[in-house]
PDB file of N, CA and C in Angstrom:
ATOM      1  N   MET S  92       0.818  -1.198   0.000  1.00  0.00           N
ATOM      2  CA  MET S  92       0.000   0.000   0.000  1.00  0.00           C
ATOM      3  C   MET S  92       0.864   1.265   0.000  1.00  0.00           C
ATOM      4  N   CYS S  93       1.868   1.273   0.867  1.00  0.00           N
ATOM      5  CA  CYS S  93       2.747   2.438   0.964  1.00  0.00           C
ATOM      6  C   CYS S  93       3.506   2.662  -0.342  1.00  0.00           C
ATOM      7  N   ARG S  94       3.875   1.568  -0.978  1.00  0.00           N
ATOM      8  CA  ARG S  94       4.616   1.672  -2.238  1.00  0.00           C
ATOM      9  C   ARG S  94       3.753   2.297  -3.332  1.00  0.00           C
ATOM     10  N   ASN S  95       2.468   1.943  -3.371  1.00  0.00           N
ATOM     11  CA  ASN S  95       1.554   2.516  -4.352  1.00  0.00           C
ATOM     12  C   ASN S  95       1.382   4.012  -4.132  1.00  0.00           C
ATOM     13  N   ILE S  96       1.286   4.410  -2.881  1.00  0.00           N
ATOM     14  CA  ILE S  96       1.147   5.834  -2.571  1.00  0.00           C
ATOM     15  C   ILE S  96       2.407   6.582  -2.993  1.00  0.00           C
ATOM     16  N   SER S  97       3.569   6.002  -2.746  1.00  0.00           N
ATOM     17  CA  SER S  97       4.828   6.636  -3.154  1.00  0.00           C
ATOM     18  C   SER S  97       4.887   6.797  -4.662  1.00  0.00           C
ATOM     19  N   ASN S  98       4.480   5.772  -5.387  1.00  0.00           N
ATOM     20  CA  ASN S  98       4.477   5.848  -6.852  1.00  0.00           C
ATOM     21  C   ASN S  98       3.508   6.911  -7.342  1.00  0.00           C
ATOM     22  N   MET S  99       2.333   6.982  -6.725  1.00  0.00           N
ATOM     23  CA  MET S  99       1.352   7.982  -7.134  1.00  0.00           C
ATOM     24  C   MET S  99       1.863   9.392  -6.841  1.00  0.00           C
ATOM     25  N   LEU S 100       2.501   9.581  -5.707  1.00  0.00           N
ATOM     26  CA  LEU S 100       3.055  10.897  -5.381  1.00  0.00           C
ATOM     27  C   LEU S 100       4.151  11.290  -6.354  1.00  0.00           C
ATOM     28  N   PHE S 101       4.975  10.323  -6.739  1.00  0.00           N
ATOM     29  CA  PHE S 101       6.033  10.601  -7.707  1.00  0.00           C
ATOM     30  C   PHE S 101       5.441  11.030  -9.045  1.00  0.00           C
ATOM     31  N   VAL S 102       4.426  10.311  -9.515  1.00  0.00           N
ATOM     32  CA  VAL S 102       3.780  10.653 -10.787  1.00  0.00           C
ATOM     33  C   VAL S 102       3.127  12.021 -10.688  1.00  0.00           C
ATOM     34  N   LEU S 103       2.448  12.302  -9.591  1.00  0.00           N
ATOM     35  CA  LEU S 103       1.810  13.603  -9.401  1.00  0.00           C
ATOM     36  C   LEU S 103       2.841  14.725  -9.416  1.00  0.00           C
ATOM     37  N   PHE S 104       3.961  14.512  -8.740  1.00  0.00           N
ATOM     38  CA  PHE S 104       5.035  15.502  -8.731  1.00  0.00           C
ATOM     39  C   PHE S 104       5.567  15.732 -10.144  1.00  0.00           C
ATOM     40  N   ALA S 105       5.811  14.649 -10.882  1.00  0.00           N
ATOM     41  CA  ALA S 105       6.343  14.767 -12.244  1.00  0.00           C
ATOM     42  C   ALA S 105       5.376  15.532 -13.140  1.00  0.00           C
ATOM     43  N   VAL S 106       4.094  15.249 -13.030  1.00  0.00           N
ATOM     44  CA  VAL S 106       3.091  15.944 -13.842  1.00  0.00           C
ATOM     45  C   VAL S 106       3.039  17.419 -13.462  1.00  0.00           C
ATOM     46  N   ALA S 107       3.087  17.723 -12.177  1.00  0.00           N
ATOM     47  CA  ALA S 107       3.021  19.113 -11.725  1.00  0.00           C
ATOM     48  C   ALA S 107       4.225  19.922 -12.184  1.00  0.00           C
ATOM     49  N   VAL S 108       5.376  19.289 -12.293  1.00  0.00           N
ATOM     50  CA  VAL S 108       6.592  19.993 -12.708  1.00  0.00           C
ATOM     51  C   VAL S 108       6.673  20.123 -14.222  1.00  0.00           C
ATOM     52  N   ILE S 109       6.316  19.081 -14.943  1.00  0.00           N
ATOM     53  CA  ILE S 109       6.523  19.039 -16.390  1.00  0.00           C
ATOM     54  C   ILE S 109       5.367  19.634 -17.178  1.00  0.00           C
ATOM     55  N   LEU S 110       4.151  19.492 -16.735  1.00  0.00           N
ATOM     56  CA  LEU S 110       2.982  19.875 -17.508  1.00  0.00           C
ATOM     57  C   LEU S 110       2.854  21.367 -17.814  1.00  0.00           C
ATOM     58  N   PRO S 111       3.166  22.295 -16.916  1.00  0.00           N
ATOM     59  CA  PRO S 111       2.932  23.714 -17.218  1.00  0.00           C
ATOM     60  C   PRO S 111       3.651  24.241 -18.462  1.00  0.00           C
ATOM     61  N   ALA S 112       4.855  23.800 -18.742  1.00  0.00           N
ATOM     62  CA  ALA S 112       5.593  24.327 -19.900  1.00  0.00           C
ATOM     63  C   ALA S 112       4.893  24.021 -21.219  1.00  0.00           C
ATOM     64  N   PRO S 113       4.502  22.764 -21.507  1.00  0.00           N
ATOM     65  CA  PRO S 113       3.796  22.514 -22.768  1.00  0.00           C
ATOM     66  C   PRO S 113       2.445  23.210 -22.833  1.00  0.00           C
ATOM     67  N   LEU S 114       1.769  23.342 -21.697  1.00  0.00           N
ATOM     68  CA  LEU S 114       0.484  24.030 -21.709  1.00  0.00           C
ATOM     69  C   LEU S 114       0.655  25.500 -22.050  1.00  0.00           C
ATOM     70  N   GLU S 115       1.683  26.125 -21.507  1.00  0.00           N
ATOM     71  CA  GLU S 115       1.949  27.532 -21.811  1.00  0.00           C
ATOM     72  C   GLU S 115       2.250  27.704 -23.289  1.00  0.00           C
ATOM     73  N   ALA S 116       3.072  26.826 -23.836  1.00  0.00           N
ATOM     74  CA  ALA S 116       3.423  26.903 -25.252  1.00  0.00           C
ATOM     75  C   ALA S 116       2.201  26.656 -26.126  1.00  0.00           C
ATOM     76  N   ALA S 117       1.381  25.692 -25.767  1.00  0.00           N
ATOM     77  CA  ALA S 117       0.200  25.366 -26.560  1.00  0.00           C
ATOM     78  C   ALA S 117      -0.834  26.479 -26.502  1.00  0.00           C
ATOM     79  N   ALA S 118      -0.929  27.151 -25.370  1.00  0.00           N
ATOM     80  CA  ALA S 118      -1.913  28.210 -25.217  1.00  0.00           C
ATOM     81  C   ALA S 118      -1.462  29.503 -25.887  1.00  0.00           C
ATOM     82  N   GLY S 119      -0.208  29.580 -26.274  1.00  0.00           N
ATOM     83  CA  GLY S 119       0.297  30.785 -26.919  1.00  0.00           C
ATOM     84  C   GLY S 119       0.532  31.923 -25.951  1.00  0.00           C
ATOM     85  N   ILE S 120       0.722  31.619 -24.683  1.00  0.00           N
ATOM     86  CA  ILE S 120       0.975  32.654 -23.680  1.00  0.00           C
ATOM     87  C   ILE S 120       2.423  33.105 -23.821  1.00  0.00           C
ATOM     88  N   PRO S 121       2.660  34.368 -24.153  1.00  0.00           N
ATOM     89  CA  PRO S 121       4.042  34.809 -24.351  1.00  0.00           C
ATOM     90  C   PRO S 121       4.769  35.032 -23.032  1.00  0.00           C
ATOM     91  N   ASP S 122       6.026  34.701 -23.017  1.00  0.00           N
ATOM     92  CA  ASP S 122       6.870  35.061 -21.886  1.00  0.00           C
ATOM     93  C   ASP S 122       7.917  36.014 -22.438  1.00  0.00           C
ATOM     94  N   CYS S 123       7.523  37.249 -22.614  1.00  0.00           N
ATOM     95  CA  CYS S 123       8.378  38.244 -23.250  1.00  0.00           C
ATOM     96  C   CYS S 123       9.565  38.622 -22.378  1.00  0.00           C
ATOM     97  N   ARG S 124       9.478  38.356 -21.097  1.00  0.00           N
ATOM     98  CA  ARG S 124      10.558  38.713 -20.184  1.00  0.00           C
ATOM     99  C   ARG S 124      11.703  37.714 -20.223  1.00  0.00           C
ATOM    100  N   ARG S 125      11.420  36.512 -20.676  1.00  0.00           N
ATOM    101  CA  ARG S 125      12.408  35.437 -20.660  1.00  0.00           C
ATOM    102  C   ARG S 125      13.681  35.821 -21.421  1.00  0.00           C
ATOM    103  N   ASP S 126      13.561  36.587 -22.496  1.00  0.00           N
ATOM    104  CA  ASP S 126      14.728  36.967 -23.297  1.00  0.00           C
ATOM    105  C   ASP S 126      15.689  37.868 -22.534  1.00  0.00           C
ATOM    106  N   LEU S 127      15.174  38.641 -21.608  1.00  0.00           N
ATOM    107  CA  LEU S 127      16.002  39.597 -20.870  1.00  0.00           C
ATOM    108  C   LEU S 127      16.944  38.918 -19.886  1.00  0.00           C
ATOM    109  N   TYR S 128      16.515  37.847 -19.266  1.00  0.00           N
ATOM    110  CA  TYR S 128      17.220  37.293 -18.114  1.00  0.00           C
ATOM    111  C   TYR S 128      18.685  36.931 -18.342  1.00  0.00           C
ATOM    112  N   PRO S 129      19.063  36.218 -19.406  1.00  0.00           N
ATOM    113  CA  PRO S 129      20.490  35.867 -19.540  1.00  0.00           C
ATOM    114  C   PRO S 129      21.395  37.093 -19.710  1.00  0.00           C
ATOM    115  N   PHE S 130      20.880  38.136 -20.327  1.00  0.00           N
ATOM    116  CA  PHE S 130      21.708  39.300 -20.615  1.00  0.00           C
ATOM    117  C   PHE S 130      21.652  40.336 -19.504  1.00  0.00           C
ATOM    118  N   ALA S 131      20.707  40.183 -18.600  1.00  0.00           N
ATOM    119  CA  ALA S 131      20.656  41.050 -17.426  1.00  0.00           C
ATOM    120  C   ALA S 131      21.862  40.791 -16.527  1.00  0.00           C
ATOM    121  N   ASP S 132      22.351  39.547 -16.500  1.00  0.00           N
ATOM    122  CA  ASP S 132      23.568  39.234 -15.739  1.00  0.00           C
ATOM    123  C   ASP S 132      24.737  40.082 -16.229  1.00  0.00           C
ATOM    124  N   ILE S 133      24.881  40.180 -17.539  1.00  0.00           N
ATOM    125  CA  ILE S 133      25.986  40.950 -18.120  1.00  0.00           C
ATOM    126  C   ILE S 133      25.859  42.417 -17.713  1.00  0.00           C
ATOM    127  N   TYR S 134      24.645  42.968 -17.791  1.00  0.00           N
ATOM    128  CA  TYR S 134      24.424  44.367 -17.448  1.00  0.00           C
ATOM    129  C   TYR S 134      24.750  44.614 -15.975  1.00  0.00           C
ATOM    130  N   CYS S 135      24.334  43.704 -15.110  1.00  0.00           N
ATOM    131  CA  CYS S 135      24.655  43.840 -13.680  1.00  0.00           C
ATOM    132  C   CYS S 135      26.165  43.810 -13.465  1.00  0.00           C
ATOM    133  N   GLN S 136      26.851  42.924 -14.178  1.00  0.00           N
ATOM    134  CA  GLN S 136      28.301  42.806 -14.029  1.00  0.00           C
ATOM    135  C   GLN S 136      29.017  44.066 -14.509  1.00  0.00           C
ATOM    136  N   LEU S 137      28.462  44.761 -15.502  1.00  0.00           N
ATOM    137  CA  LEU S 137      29.051  46.025 -15.955  1.00  0.00           C
ATOM    138  C   LEU S 137      29.039  47.074 -14.839  1.00  0.00           C
ATOM    139  N   PHE S 138      28.093  46.947 -13.914  1.00  0.00           N
ATOM    140  CA  PHE S 138      27.991  47.876 -12.789  1.00  0.00           C
ATOM    141  C   PHE S 138      28.685  47.339 -11.542  1.00  0.00           C
ATOM    142  N   GLY S 139      29.457  46.264 -11.687  1.00  0.00           N
ATOM    143  CA  GLY S 139      30.253  45.743 -10.585  1.00  0.00           C
ATOM    144  C   GLY S 139      29.543  44.762  -9.670  1.00  0.00           C
ATOM    145  N   HIS S 140      28.414  44.247 -10.096  1.00  0.00           N
ATOM    146  CA  HIS S 140      27.672  43.286  -9.285  1.00  0.00           C
ATOM    147  C   HIS S 140      27.921  41.875  -9.803  1.00  0.00           C
ATOM    148  N   ASP S 141      27.577  40.893  -8.975  1.00  0.00           N
ATOM    149  CA  ASP S 141      27.826  39.496  -9.339  1.00  0.00           C
ATOM    150  C   ASP S 141      26.844  38.966 -10.373  1.00  0.00           C
ATOM    151  N   ARG S 142      25.545  39.194 -10.131  1.00  0.00           N
ATOM    152  CA  ARG S 142      24.540  38.602 -11.015  1.00  0.00           C
ATOM    153  C   ARG S 142      23.197  39.320 -10.881  1.00  0.00           C
ATOM    154  N   PHE S 143      22.349  39.067 -11.864  1.00  0.00           N
ATOM    155  CA  PHE S 143      20.976  39.569 -11.899  1.00  0.00           C
ATOM    156  C   PHE S 143      20.098  38.713 -10.994  1.00  0.00           C
ATOM    157  N   ASN S 144      19.165  39.363 -10.294  1.00  0.00           N
ATOM    158  CA  ASN S 144      18.277  38.638  -9.393  1.00  0.00           C
ATOM    159  C   ASN S 144      16.810  38.824  -9.767  1.00  0.00           C
ATOM    160  N   VAL S 145      16.324  40.079  -9.795  1.00  0.00           N
ATOM    161  CA  VAL S 145      14.907  40.358 -10.027  1.00  0.00           C
ATOM    162  C   VAL S 145      14.775  41.555 -10.958  1.00  0.00           C
ATOM    163  N   TRP S 146      13.734  41.520 -11.799  1.00  0.00           N
ATOM    164  CA  TRP S 146      13.441  42.666 -12.652  1.00  0.00           C
ATOM    165  C   TRP S 146      12.222  43.379 -12.095  1.00  0.00           C
ATOM    166  N   HIS S 147      12.362  44.684 -11.817  1.00  0.00           N
ATOM    167  CA  HIS S 147      11.261  45.510 -11.334  1.00  0.00           C
ATOM    168  C   HIS S 147      10.704  46.270 -12.537  1.00  0.00           C
ATOM    169  N   GLU S 148       9.660  45.702 -13.120  1.00  0.00           N
ATOM    170  CA  GLU S 148       9.107  46.206 -14.378  1.00  0.00           C
ATOM    171  C   GLU S 148       8.575  47.626 -14.265  1.00  0.00           C
ATOM    172  N   GLN S 149       7.903  47.955 -13.163  1.00  0.00           N
ATOM    173  CA  GLN S 149       7.290  49.269 -13.022  1.00  0.00           C
ATOM    174  C   GLN S 149       8.319  50.396 -13.014  1.00  0.00           C
ATOM    175  N   LYS S 150       9.504  50.122 -12.477  1.00  0.00           N
ATOM    176  CA  LYS S 150      10.542  51.155 -12.403  1.00  0.00           C
ATOM    177  C   LYS S 150      11.655  50.930 -13.415  1.00  0.00           C
ATOM    178  N   CYS S 151      11.544  49.870 -14.220  1.00  0.00           N
ATOM    179  CA  CYS S 151      12.567  49.553 -15.230  1.00  0.00           C
ATOM    180  C   CYS S 151      13.941  49.366 -14.594  1.00  0.00           C
ATOM    181  N   GLU S 152      13.979  48.635 -13.513  1.00  0.00           N
ATOM    182  CA  GLU S 152      15.232  48.415 -12.799  1.00  0.00           C
ATOM    183  C   GLU S 152      15.517  46.927 -12.661  1.00  0.00           C
ATOM    184  N   LEU S 153      16.795  46.609 -12.729  1.00  0.00           N
ATOM    185  CA  LEU S 153      17.254  45.257 -12.444  1.00  0.00           C
ATOM    186  C   LEU S 153      17.771  45.250 -11.021  1.00  0.00           C
ATOM    187  N   GLU S 154      17.431  44.233 -10.271  1.00  0.00           N
ATOM    188  CA  GLU S 154      18.003  44.071  -8.942  1.00  0.00           C
ATOM    189  C   GLU S 154      19.179  43.116  -9.079  1.00  0.00           C
ATOM    190  N   CYS S 155      20.354  43.609  -8.759  1.00  0.00           N
ATOM    191  CA  CYS S 155      21.586  42.842  -8.918  1.00  0.00           C
ATOM    192  C   CYS S 155      22.111  42.434  -7.547  1.00  0.00           C
ATOM    193  N   ASP S 156      22.656  41.233  -7.461  1.00  0.00           N
ATOM    194  CA  ASP S 156      23.194  40.699  -6.205  1.00  0.00           C
ATOM    195  C   ASP S 156      24.703  40.862  -6.146  1.00  0.00           C
ATOM    196  N   ASP S 157      25.178  41.127  -4.938  1.00  0.00           N
ATOM    197  CA  ASP S 157      26.618  41.151  -4.670  1.00  0.00           C
ATOM    198  C   ASP S 157      27.002  40.043  -3.711  1.00  0.00           C
ATOM    199  N   GLY S 158      26.125  39.094  -3.512  1.00  0.00           N
ATOM    200  CA  GLY S 158      26.384  38.027  -2.560  1.00  0.00           C
ATOM    201  C   GLY S 158      25.787  38.315  -1.201  1.00  0.00           C
ATOM    202  N   THR S 159      25.969  39.530  -0.692  1.00  0.00           N
ATOM    203  CA  THR S 159      25.447  39.857   0.631  1.00  0.00           C
ATOM    204  C   THR S 159      24.295  40.853   0.571  1.00  0.00           C
ATOM    205  N   LYS S 160      24.295  41.726  -0.420  1.00  0.00           N
ATOM    206  CA  LYS S 160      23.218  42.707  -0.512  1.00  0.00           C
ATOM    207  C   LYS S 160      22.813  42.889  -1.972  1.00  0.00           C
ATOM    208  N   ALA S 161      21.627  43.409  -2.167  1.00  0.00           N
ATOM    209  CA  ALA S 161      21.121  43.645  -3.518  1.00  0.00           C
ATOM    210  C   ALA S 161      21.081  45.140  -3.793  1.00  0.00           C
ATOM    211  N   LYS S 162      21.318  45.494  -5.030  1.00  0.00           N
ATOM    212  CA  LYS S 162      21.263  46.895  -5.431  1.00  0.00           C
ATOM    213  C   LYS S 162      20.529  46.973  -6.762  1.00  0.00           C
ATOM    214  N   ARG S 163      19.743  48.010  -6.925  1.00  0.00           N
ATOM    215  CA  ARG S 163      18.988  48.184  -8.167  1.00  0.00           C
ATOM    216  C   ARG S 163      19.787  49.005  -9.170  1.00  0.00           C
ATOM    217  N   VAL S 164      19.699  48.580 -10.427  1.00  0.00           N
ATOM    218  CA  VAL S 164      20.352  49.272 -11.535  1.00  0.00           C
ATOM    219  C   VAL S 164      19.284  49.544 -12.588  1.00  0.00           C
ATOM    220  N   ARG S 165      19.182  50.793 -13.004  1.00  0.00           N
ATOM    221  CA  ARG S 165      18.170  51.161 -14.001  1.00  0.00           C
ATOM    222  C   ARG S 165      18.633  50.775 -15.391  1.00  0.00           C
ATOM    223  N   LEU S 166      17.691  50.259 -16.194  1.00  0.00           N
ATOM    224  CA  LEU S 166      17.997  49.973 -17.596  1.00  0.00           C
ATOM    225  C   LEU S 166      18.212  51.292 -18.329  1.00  0.00           C
ATOM    226  N   PRO S 167      18.979  51.288 -19.411  1.00  0.00           N
ATOM    227  CA  PRO S 167      19.250  52.540 -20.127  1.00  0.00           C
ATOM    228  C   PRO S 167      17.974  53.161 -20.705  1.00  0.00           C
ATOM    229  N   GLU S 168      18.024  54.483 -20.929  1.00  0.00           N
ATOM    230  CA  GLU S 168      16.863  55.197 -21.470  1.00  0.00           C
ATOM    231  C   GLU S 168      16.457  54.687 -22.842  1.00  0.00           C
ATOM    232  N   SER S 169      17.390  54.122 -23.583  1.00  0.00           N
ATOM    233  CA  SER S 169      17.039  53.579 -24.896  1.00  0.00           C
ATOM    234  C   SER S 169      16.062  52.411 -24.768  1.00  0.00           C
ATOM    235  N   VAL S 170      16.075  51.753 -23.620  1.00  0.00           N
ATOM    236  CA  VAL S 170      15.157  50.642 -23.368  1.00  0.00           C
ATOM    237  C   VAL S 170      13.931  51.133 -22.605  1.00  0.00           C
ATOM    238  N   CYS S 171      14.154  51.955 -21.595  1.00  0.00           N
ATOM    239  CA  CYS S 171      13.078  52.461 -20.737  1.00  0.00           C
ATOM    240  C   CYS S 171      13.202  53.968 -20.590  1.00  0.00           C
ATOM    241  N   PRO S 172      12.389  54.740 -21.306  1.00  0.00           N
ATOM    242  CA  PRO S 172      12.425  56.190 -21.103  1.00  0.00           C
ATOM    243  C   PRO S 172      12.117  56.536 -19.648  1.00  0.00           C
ATOM    244  N   LEU S 173      12.752  57.584 -19.137  1.00  0.00           N
ATOM    245  CA  LEU S 173      12.577  57.974 -17.730  1.00  0.00           C
ATOM    246  C   LEU S 173      11.108  58.180 -17.390  1.00  0.00           C
ATOM    247  N   GLY S 174      10.736  57.700 -16.224  1.00  0.00           N
ATOM    248  CA  GLY S 174       9.378  57.881 -15.744  1.00  0.00           C
ATOM    249  C   GLY S 174       8.365  56.916 -16.327  1.00  0.00           C
ATOM    250  N   GLU S 175       8.811  55.959 -17.122  1.00  0.00           N
ATOM    251  CA  GLU S 175       7.882  55.015 -17.731  1.00  0.00           C
ATOM    252  C   GLU S 175       8.234  53.590 -17.338  1.00  0.00           C
ATOM    253  N   SER S 176       7.210  52.769 -17.231  1.00  0.00           N
ATOM    254  CA  SER S 176       7.457  51.343 -17.050  1.00  0.00           C
ATOM    255  C   SER S 176       7.561  50.727 -18.443  1.00  0.00           C
ATOM    256  N   MET S 177       7.963  49.467 -18.497  1.00  0.00           N
ATOM    257  CA  MET S 177       8.118  48.831 -19.798  1.00  0.00           C
ATOM    258  C   MET S 177       7.386  47.501 -19.811  1.00  0.00           C
ATOM    259  N   ASP S 178       6.520  47.323 -20.793  1.00  0.00           N
ATOM    260  CA  ASP S 178       5.887  46.029 -21.023  1.00  0.00           C
ATOM    261  C   ASP S 178       6.604  45.409 -22.215  1.00  0.00           C
ATOM    262  N   PRO S 179       7.454  44.410 -21.983  1.00  0.00           N
ATOM    263  CA  PRO S 179       8.269  43.861 -23.061  1.00  0.00           C
ATOM    264  C   PRO S 179       7.468  43.124 -24.124  1.00  0.00           C
ATOM    265  N   CYS S 180       6.160  42.988 -23.927  1.00  0.00           N
ATOM    266  CA  CYS S 180       5.330  42.333 -24.936  1.00  0.00           C
ATOM    267  C   CYS S 180       4.814  43.327 -25.974  1.00  0.00           C
ATOM    268  N   GLU S 181       4.918  44.625 -25.702  1.00  0.00           N
ATOM    269  CA  GLU S 181       4.509  45.634 -26.685  1.00  0.00           C
ATOM    270  C   GLU S 181       5.579  45.725 -27.767  1.00  0.00           C
ATOM    271  N   PRO S 182       5.183  45.906 -29.032  1.00  0.00           N
ATOM    272  CA  PRO S 182       6.158  45.888 -30.136  1.00  0.00           C
ATOM    273  C   PRO S 182       7.306  46.891 -29.995  1.00  0.00           C
ATOM    274  N   ALA S 183       7.021  48.133 -29.615  1.00  0.00           N
ATOM    275  CA  ALA S 183       8.089  49.135 -29.508  1.00  0.00           C
ATOM    276  C   ALA S 183       9.073  48.759 -28.403  1.00  0.00           C
ATOM    277  N   ALA S 184       8.547  48.348 -27.271  1.00  0.00           N
ATOM    278  CA  ALA S 184       9.410  47.950 -26.156  1.00  0.00           C
ATOM    279  C   ALA S 184      10.189  46.688 -26.503  1.00  0.00           C
ATOM    280  N   LYS S 185       9.552  45.787 -27.219  1.00  0.00           N
ATOM    281  CA  LYS S 185      10.216  44.545 -27.610  1.00  0.00           C
ATOM    282  C   LYS S 185      11.403  44.837 -28.524  1.00  0.00           C
ATOM    283  N   ASN S 186      11.233  45.797 -29.452  1.00  0.00           N
ATOM    284  CA  ASN S 186      12.339  46.186 -30.341  1.00  0.00           C
ATOM    285  C   ASN S 186      13.481  46.820 -29.556  1.00  0.00           C
ATOM    286  N   ALA S 187      13.159  47.707 -28.625  1.00  0.00           N
ATOM    287  CA  ALA S 187      14.197  48.348 -27.805  1.00  0.00           C
ATOM    288  C   ALA S 187      14.923  47.311 -26.962  1.00  0.00           C
ATOM    289  N   LEU S 188      14.172  46.369 -26.419  1.00  0.00           N
ATOM    290  CA  LEU S 188      14.770  45.311 -25.610  1.00  0.00           C
ATOM    291  C   LEU S 188      15.673  44.424 -26.461  1.00  0.00           C
ATOM    292  N   GLN S 189      15.254  44.151 -27.693  1.00  0.00           N
ATOM    293  CA  GLN S 189      16.070  43.324 -28.585  1.00  0.00           C
ATOM    294  C   GLN S 189      17.396  44.018 -28.906  1.00  0.00           C
ATOM    295  N   LYS S 190      17.372  45.332 -29.123  1.00  0.00           N
ATOM    296  CA  LYS S 190      18.616  46.078 -29.365  1.00  0.00           C
ATOM    297  C   LYS S 190      19.531  46.010 -28.143  1.00  0.00           C
ATOM    298  N   PHE S 191      18.940  46.152 -26.959  1.00  0.00           N
ATOM    299  CA  PHE S 191      19.702  46.052 -25.714  1.00  0.00           C
ATOM    300  C   PHE S 191      20.353  44.672 -25.600  1.00  0.00           C
ATOM    301  N   ILE S 192      19.596  43.632 -25.909  1.00  0.00           N
ATOM    302  CA  ILE S 192      20.116  42.264 -25.838  1.00  0.00           C
ATOM    303  C   ILE S 192      21.272  42.084 -26.815  1.00  0.00           C
ATOM    304  N   GLU S 193      21.151  42.646 -28.006  1.00  0.00           N
ATOM    305  CA  GLU S 193      22.239  42.557 -28.998  1.00  0.00           C
ATOM    306  C   GLU S 193      23.496  43.255 -28.483  1.00  0.00           C
ATOM    307  N   GLU S 194      23.331  44.411 -27.829  1.00  0.00           N
ATOM    308  CA  GLU S 194      24.480  45.113 -27.246  1.00  0.00           C
ATOM    309  C   GLU S 194      25.147  44.257 -26.172  1.00  0.00           C
ATOM    310  N   MET S 195      24.342  43.611 -25.332  1.00  0.00           N
ATOM    311  CA  MET S 195      24.888  42.760 -24.272  1.00  0.00           C
ATOM    312  C   MET S 195      25.595  41.536 -24.861  1.00  0.00           C
ATOM    313  N   LYS S 196      25.074  41.009 -25.966  1.00  0.00           N
ATOM    314  CA  LYS S 196      25.738  39.873 -26.636  1.00  0.00           C
ATOM    315  C   LYS S 196      27.117  40.286 -27.141  1.00  0.00           C
ATOM    316  N   LYS S 197      27.206  41.499 -27.721  1.00  0.00           N
ATOM    317  CA  LYS S 197      28.497  41.992 -28.222  1.00  0.00           C
ATOM    318  C   LYS S 197      29.497  42.130 -27.077  1.00  0.00           C
ATOM    319  N   ILE S 198      29.030  42.675 -25.960  1.00  0.00           N
ATOM    320  CA  ILE S 198      29.908  42.841 -24.798  1.00  0.00           C
ATOM    321  C   ILE S 198      30.364  41.479 -24.284  1.00  0.00           C
ATOM    322  N   LYS S 199      29.444  40.537 -24.231  1.00  0.00           N
ATOM    323  CA  LYS S 199      29.773  39.197 -23.731  1.00  0.00           C
ATOM    324  C   LYS S 199      30.805  38.506 -24.624  1.00  0.00           C
ATOM    325  N   ASN S 200      30.717  38.725 -25.932  1.00  0.00           N
ATOM    326  CA  ASN S 200      31.592  38.030 -26.884  1.00  0.00           C
ATOM    327  C   ASN S 200      32.905  38.751 -27.160  1.00  0.00           C
ATOM    328  N   ARG S 201      33.141  39.884 -26.498  1.00  0.00           N
ATOM    329  CA  ARG S 201      34.417  40.591 -26.686  1.00  0.00           C
ATOM    330  C   ARG S 201      35.564  39.737 -26.166  1.00  0.00           C
ATOM    331  N   PRO S 202      36.698  39.781 -26.875  1.00  0.00           N
ATOM    332  CA  PRO S 202      37.861  38.996 -26.403  1.00  0.00           C
ATOM    333  C   PRO S 202      38.499  39.594 -25.165  1.00  0.00           C
TER     334      PRO S 202
END
């Protein structure tokens, strides 16, 4: 009996972990923020921080970690005009974000 319960819990856990990704893709739900995350690390490192932690969309700021404390770094005005939040799913913001990502790729690939 206990073994059956363990097997059922394992299957339930596997379904709960694996199922959301295909459902999101099938439903066409965009994750426009996903593109920013790998290159946010590079931007944080340019400001002397270890890594990117959280994106504060309303203020257009990245929260960067130094291991012991977090500090916010504002995205450049070319991506987020001052006083405005950014919805990366809007076409204009998506284009600005794509240019920012290309700049971060160039910096990352420098010798």
